[in-house]
Coordinates of C-alpha atoms in Angstrom, one line a residue:
F1 CA -23.0 9.9 -3.7
K2 CA -25.8 12.0 -1.9
G3 CA -27.5 15.4 -2.7
M4 CA -30.5 17.3 -2.5
I5 CA -32.9 18.2 -5.4
R6 CA -36.0 20.9 -5.1
D7 CA -38.7 22.1 -8.0
D8 CA -41.9 23.2 -7.8
Y9 CA -43.3 20.7 -10.5
G10 CA -41.2 17.6 -9.8
F11 CA -39.0 16.0 -11.5
K12 CA -38.8 14.0 -15.2
G13 CA -35.7 12.4 -14.6
M14 CA -31.9 12.5 -13.4
T15 CA -28.7 10.9 -14.9
F16 CA -24.6 10.3 -13.6
N17 CA -22.7 11.3 -16.4
F18 CA -18.7 10.4 -16.9
K19 CA -16.4 10.3 -19.5
K20 CA -12.4 9.8 -19.5
I21 CA -10.8 13.1 -20.2
N22 CA -6.9 12.1 -20.4
S23 CA -7.8 9.9 -23.5
A24 CA -6.2 9.6 -26.9
D25 CA -9.1 8.2 -28.1
T26 CA -11.2 11.5 -29.1
A27 CA -14.5 9.8 -29.7
S28 CA -14.1 8.2 -25.9
A29 CA -12.9 11.7 -24.4
K30 CA -16.0 13.5 -26.3
N31 CA -18.7 11.8 -25.3
A32 CA -20.0 11.2 -21.8
E33 CA -21.8 7.8 -20.7
T34 CA -24.8 8.0 -18.5
N35 CA -26.4 6.0 -15.5
V36 CA -30.0 6.5 -14.7
V37 CA -30.4 7.9 -10.9
K38 CA -33.6 6.5 -9.3
I39 CA -35.8 9.5 -8.3
S40 CA -39.3 9.9 -7.7
N41 CA -41.4 12.0 -10.2
T42 CA -44.0 13.4 -7.4
S43 CA -42.1 14.7 -4.9
T44 CA -40.7 18.0 -4.9
Q45 CA -38.3 17.9 -2.6
Q46 CA -36.1 15.1 -2.3
E47 CA -32.8 13.1 -0.9
F48 CA -30.9 11.1 -4.0
Y49 CA -28.1 8.5 -3.5
H50 CA -26.3 6.7 -6.3
Y51 CA -23.4 4.6 -6.3
F52 CA -20.8 4.3 -9.0
D53 CA -17.7 2.2 -9.0
F54 CA -14.7 3.9 -10.8
S55 CA -12.5 0.8 -10.9
I56 CA -14.9 -0.6 -13.7
V57 CA -13.6 2.4 -15.8
A58 CA -10.5 3.6 -14.6
T59 CA -8.1 0.6 -15.0
N60 CA -4.7 2.3 -15.8
P61 CA -2.3 4.2 -13.7
G62 CA -2.9 8.1 -14.3
D63 CA -6.7 7.7 -15.7
E64 CA -8.6 10.8 -15.1
F65 CA -12.4 11.0 -15.7
E66 CA -14.7 14.3 -15.3
Y67 CA -18.1 13.5 -13.9
Y68 CA -21.5 15.2 -12.8
F69 CA -25.2 15.0 -12.4
E70 CA -28.3 16.4 -14.6
V71 CA -31.8 16.4 -13.7
W72 CA -34.8 17.6 -15.5
D73 CA -38.2 19.0 -14.1
N74 CA -41.7 18.1 -14.8
D75 CA -42.5 21.1 -16.3
G76 CA -45.3 20.1 -18.9
V77 CA -46.4 23.8 -20.2
N78 CA -43.5 25.1 -20.4
G79 CA -41.1 22.2 -21.1
C80 CA -38.6 20.6 -18.8
K81 CA -35.8 22.5 -17.9
K82 CA -32.1 20.9 -17.2
S83 CA -29.8 21.8 -14.5
R84 CA -26.5 20.5 -14.5
S85 CA -24.3 19.8 -11.1
Q86 CA -20.7 21.5 -10.9
K87 CA -18.1 19.0 -12.9
M88 CA -16.0 17.0 -10.5
I89 CA -12.6 15.1 -11.5
Y90 CA -11.9 11.3 -10.7
K91 CA -8.5 10.3 -10.9
L92 CA -6.1 7.5 -10.4
P93 CA -2.7 8.2 -9.6
S94 CA 0.1 8.0 -12.3
R95 CA 2.6 4.8 -12.3
E96 CA 5.4 7.7 -10.9
E97 CA 2.9 8.6 -8.4
L98 CA 2.2 4.9 -7.1
E99 CA 5.7 4.1 -7.3
Q100 CA 6.7 6.8 -5.4
K101 CA 3.9 6.4 -2.8
T102 CA 4.9 2.4 -2.7
E103 CA 8.4 3.1 -2.1
K104 CA 7.6 5.6 1.3
S105 CA 5.2 2.3 2.2
N106 CA 8.0 -0.1 1.7
E107 CA 10.5 2.1 3.7
H108 CA 8.0 2.8 6.8
I109 CA 7.2 -1.2 7.2
K110 CA 11.3 -2.1 6.8
N111 CA 11.7 0.5 9.3
D112 CA 9.0 -0.7 11.7
L113 CA 10.1 -4.3 11.2
T114 CA 13.8 -3.1 12.2
Q115 CA 12.6 -1.4 15.0
S116 CA 10.8 -4.3 16.3
I117 CA 13.6 -6.8 16.0
V118 CA 15.2 -3.9 18.4
D119 CA 12.3 -3.7 20.9
A120 CA 12.3 -7.5 21.1
K121 CA 15.9 -7.9 21.9
Q122 CA 15.7 -5.4 24.6
L123 CA 12.8 -7.1 25.9
Q124 CA 14.6 -10.3 26.2
K125 CA 17.2 -8.7 28.2
D126 CA 14.6 -6.7 30.6
L127 CA 12.6 -10.2 31.2
E128 CA 16.4 -12.0 31.6
D129 CA 17.4 -9.1 34.4
F130 CA 13.9 -9.2 36.0
N131 CA 14.0 -12.6 36.4
K132 CA 17.4 -12.8 38.3
K133 CA 16.1 -10.2 40.6
L134 CA 13.4 -12.6 41.7
I135 CA 15.9 -16.0 42.7
D136 CA 16.6 -14.2 46.2
K137 CA 13.1 -13.0 46.7
K138 CA 10.2 -14.8 48.6
S139 CA 7.2 -12.3 47.6
L140 CA 7.1 -9.2 44.9
S141 CA 7.1 -5.9 46.3
W142 CA 4.7 -2.9 45.0
Q143 CA 7.6 -1.6 43.0
E144 CA 8.5 -5.2 41.4
K145 CA 5.1 -5.7 40.4
K146 CA 4.9 -2.2 38.7
Q147 CA 8.2 -3.4 36.9
L148 CA 6.5 -6.6 35.6
Q149 CA 3.2 -4.5 34.7
D150 CA 5.8 -2.2 32.7
L151 CA 7.2 -5.6 31.1
L152 CA 3.9 -6.8 30.3
T153 CA 2.8 -3.6 28.2
K154 CA 5.7 -3.3 26.6
Q155 CA 5.1 -6.9 25.1
L156 CA 1.8 -5.5 24.6
N157 CA 2.9 -2.6 22.2
L158 CA 5.2 -4.9 20.6
Q159 CA 2.1 -7.2 19.2
D160 CA 0.3 -3.8 18.2
K161 CA 3.2 -2.6 16.7
I162 CA 3.4 -6.2 14.4
N163 CA -0.2 -6.1 14.0
L164 CA 0.2 -2.6 12.3
I165 CA 2.7 -3.8 10.3
Q166 CA 0.7 -6.9 9.0
K167 CA -2.0 -4.3 8.3
E168 CA -0.2 -1.7 6.3
N169 CA 1.9 -4.3 4.1
L170 CA -1.8 -6.3 3.1
E171 CA -3.3 -2.6 2.2
K172 CA -0.2 -1.8 0.4
T173 CA -0.1 -5.2 -1.7
T174 CA -3.9 -5.1 -2.3
K175 CA -3.5 -1.4 -4.1
E176 CA -0.1 -2.8 -5.7
N177 CA -2.1 -5.8 -7.3
L178 CA -4.8 -3.4 -8.7
Y179 CA -3.0 -1.6 -11.2
Q180 CA 0.2 -3.9 -12.0
Q181 CA 0.7 -7.3 -13.1
N182 CA 3.0 -8.9 -11.3
N183 CA 4.6 -12.0 -12.1
E184 CA 3.6 -15.4 -10.8
E185 CA 6.7 -15.8 -8.6
I186 CA 6.3 -12.3 -7.0
L187 CA 2.5 -13.5 -5.9
K188 CA 3.6 -16.1 -4.5
K189 CA 6.4 -14.8 -2.5
Q190 CA 3.7 -11.9 -1.4
E191 CA 1.3 -14.8 0.1
E192 CA 4.2 -16.0 2.0
L193 CA 5.4 -12.8 3.3
N194 CA 1.7 -12.5 4.6
K195 CA 1.4 -16.0 6.0
L196 CA 4.6 -15.2 7.7
F197 CA 2.8 -12.1 9.3
N198 CA 0.1 -14.0 10.5
E199 CA 2.1 -16.3 12.2
L200 CA 4.0 -14.0 14.3
M201 CA 2.3 -13.7 17.3
T202 CA 1.0 -17.0 17.9
D203 CA -2.3 -17.9 20.0
E204 CA 0.2 -19.4 22.6
M205 CA 2.0 -16.3 23.2
K206 CA -1.2 -14.4 23.5
E207 CA -2.5 -16.8 26.1
L208 CA 1.2 -16.6 28.4
F209 CA 0.8 -13.1 28.4
K210 CA -2.9 -13.4 29.8
K211 CA -1.7 -16.0 32.2
I212 CA 1.2 -13.8 33.3
Q213 CA -1.4 -11.0 33.6
D214 CA -3.6 -13.1 35.7
M215 CA -0.7 -14.2 38.2
L216 CA -0.1 -10.6 39.1
D217 CA -2.8 -10.5 41.1
K218 CA -1.9 -13.9 43.0
L219 CA 1.9 -12.8 43.3
D220 CA 2.8 -16.3 43.0
K221 CA 7.0 -15.7 42.6
N222 CA 7.7 -19.2 41.4
K223 CA 4.9 -19.6 38.8
I224 CA 5.5 -15.8 37.5
G225 CA 9.7 -16.8 37.3
E226 CA 8.8 -19.8 35.1
M227 CA 6.6 -17.8 32.8
L228 CA 9.0 -15.2 32.4
D229 CA 11.2 -18.1 31.2
K230 CA 8.8 -18.9 28.7
M231 CA 8.1 -15.4 27.6
K232 CA 12.1 -14.7 26.8
L233 CA 11.8 -17.7 24.7
S234 CA 9.2 -16.5 23.0
N235 CA 10.8 -13.2 22.7
K236 CA 13.8 -14.9 21.2
D237 CA 11.5 -16.9 18.6
L238 CA 9.4 -13.7 17.6
E239 CA 12.8 -11.7 17.1
K240 CA 14.1 -14.5 14.4
Q241 CA 10.8 -14.8 12.8
L242 CA 10.9 -10.4 12.4
D243 CA 14.2 -11.2 10.9
R244 CA 13.2 -13.5 8.5
N245 CA 10.4 -11.7 7.5
L246 CA 12.5 -8.3 7.1
E247 CA 14.8 -10.2 4.6
L248 CA 11.9 -11.7 2.7
F249 CA 10.2 -8.2 2.5
K250 CA 13.7 -6.4 1.3
Q251 CA 13.8 -9.5 -1.3
L252 CA 10.5 -9.1 -2.7
E253 CA 11.2 -5.3 -2.8
F254 CA 14.1 -6.1 -4.8
E255 CA 12.5 -8.1 -7.2
K256 CA 9.5 -6.0 -7.8
K257 CA 11.4 -3.0 -8.4
L258 CA 13.5 -5.0 -11.0
N259 CA 10.7 -6.5 -13.0
E260 CA 9.1 -3.0 -13.1
T261 CA 12.7 -1.3 -14.4
I262 CA 12.6 -4.3 -17.1
E263 CA 9.2 -3.5 -18.3
K264 CA 10.0 0.5 -18.3
I265 CA 12.8 -0.4 -20.4
D266 CA 11.0 -2.6 -22.9
Q267 CA 8.2 -0.1 -23.2
L268 CA 10.6 2.9 -24.1
S269 CA 12.5 0.5 -26.0
E270 CA 9.4 0.2 -28.5
E271 CA 8.6 4.0 -28.1
Q272 CA 12.5 4.6 -29.4
K273 CA 11.8 1.7 -32.4
K274 CA 8.7 3.7 -33.3
L275 CA 10.3 7.3 -33.2
S276 CA 13.0 5.4 -35.3
E277 CA 10.8 4.7 -38.3
K278 CA 9.1 8.0 -38.2
T279 CA 12.4 9.5 -38.6
E280 CA 13.2 7.6 -41.5
K281 CA 10.7 8.7 -43.1
S282 CA 10.3 12.3 -42.2
N283 CA 11.1 15.2 -44.4
T284 CA 12.8 18.6 -42.7
E285 CA 9.9 20.4 -41.5
K286 CA 9.1 17.5 -39.1
S287 CA 12.7 17.5 -37.4
D288 CA 11.7 19.8 -34.5
S289 CA 9.1 18.0 -33.6
L290 CA 11.1 14.4 -33.9
K291 CA 13.7 16.0 -31.9
S292 CA 11.7 17.1 -29.1
Q293 CA 10.1 13.4 -29.1
Q294 CA 13.4 12.1 -29.0
E295 CA 14.6 14.6 -26.2
A296 CA 11.4 13.3 -23.9
L297 CA 12.5 9.4 -24.6
N298 CA 16.2 10.0 -23.8
K299 CA 14.8 12.2 -20.4
E300 CA 12.7 9.0 -19.7
F301 CA 15.9 6.9 -20.1
E302 CA 17.8 8.9 -17.4
E303 CA 14.9 8.3 -14.9
I304 CA 15.3 4.7 -15.6
R305 CA 19.1 5.2 -14.7
K306 CA 18.2 6.0 -11.6
D307 CA 15.7 2.9 -11.2
L308 CA 18.9 0.9 -11.9
E309 CA 21.0 2.5 -9.2
D310 CA 17.8 2.1 -7.0
V311 CA 17.6 -1.9 -8.0
N312 CA 21.7 -2.3 -7.2
K313 CA 21.1 -0.6 -3.9
K314 CA 18.1 -2.7 -2.7
N315 CA 20.3 -5.4 -3.8
Q316 CA 22.9 -4.5 -1.4
E317 CA 20.8 -3.9 1.2
L318 CA 20.3 -8.0 1.1
E319 CA 21.8 -10.2 3.7
E320 CA 22.9 -12.5 0.6
P321 CA 22.8 -10.2 -2.3
N322 CA 21.8 -11.4 -5.9
N323 CA 24.8 -11.7 -8.6
L324 CA 24.1 -8.7 -10.8
E325 CA 26.3 -7.5 -13.5
K326 CA 27.2 -4.0 -14.1
T327 CA 25.2 -2.4 -16.6
D328 CA 27.1 0.9 -17.1
A329 CA 28.6 0.1 -20.5
K330 CA 25.6 -1.1 -21.8
E331 CA 23.3 1.8 -20.7
D332 CA 25.2 4.5 -22.5

């Protein structure tokens, strides 16, 4: 935070204050915690800076905090007066919002990977066609040189796209792991996927593109043809790697969705058990409240049924779907 304070008397002190406002614990929701902000007591006008890491206190999806600054003047004659900034809100996305964001990001990454595979295949064909044209040529015309430059540009664009996919996947994984506990097997697969992304564009491939670019100035037809063959083979390898990455990404997406759904069912089961116990002990006066709680749990379960449909859909998208039994009867 950066701000400005002014007062004719100077300042006695300043604090940064925050409190959780969506907590079931009424004591923590009522009392604000404070951090002292370093300021000068003698300067009547000054900028202040304050750093606070909300991830220390906001540890669960949906956590919401109210925060504000307070400052006291240094009026020793009339007594210190306090001034407060406007109240502001810091809120973590809820579990549902995080899931929606992850789902959107997953679809985007899968679409980009699929398109990159198509681009790599097309580039192989373009390189082969161009190389055939070179066979009976003694030298390259200006138009052919431009075609070759266009092919190189497409290759570099493909490289940039892959780098962006890698970056998006890493950011998504980092955010996911902040607020949800994944099992060891999923974490290993995440690590394997990141490693595969890092290996997509090898140093040898990058060096190859640079050599072809340098040869454009010398117009050595024979060497360019040789390089184009290598470039075609590199793109064939790239296509295979992209295909492997896409399949591993889909498998990881399926397993995470399955685990999340299992956790939701376990949690809902506990809530249902508690409500059942409450119902057994209740009197008729509380029946409306218990009924509304049961309706809320029923609504949650309908969302879980949608999650189970999504799990099955993701499974069917795999090259080798996992053997999942039908759960309709158990759901009912």
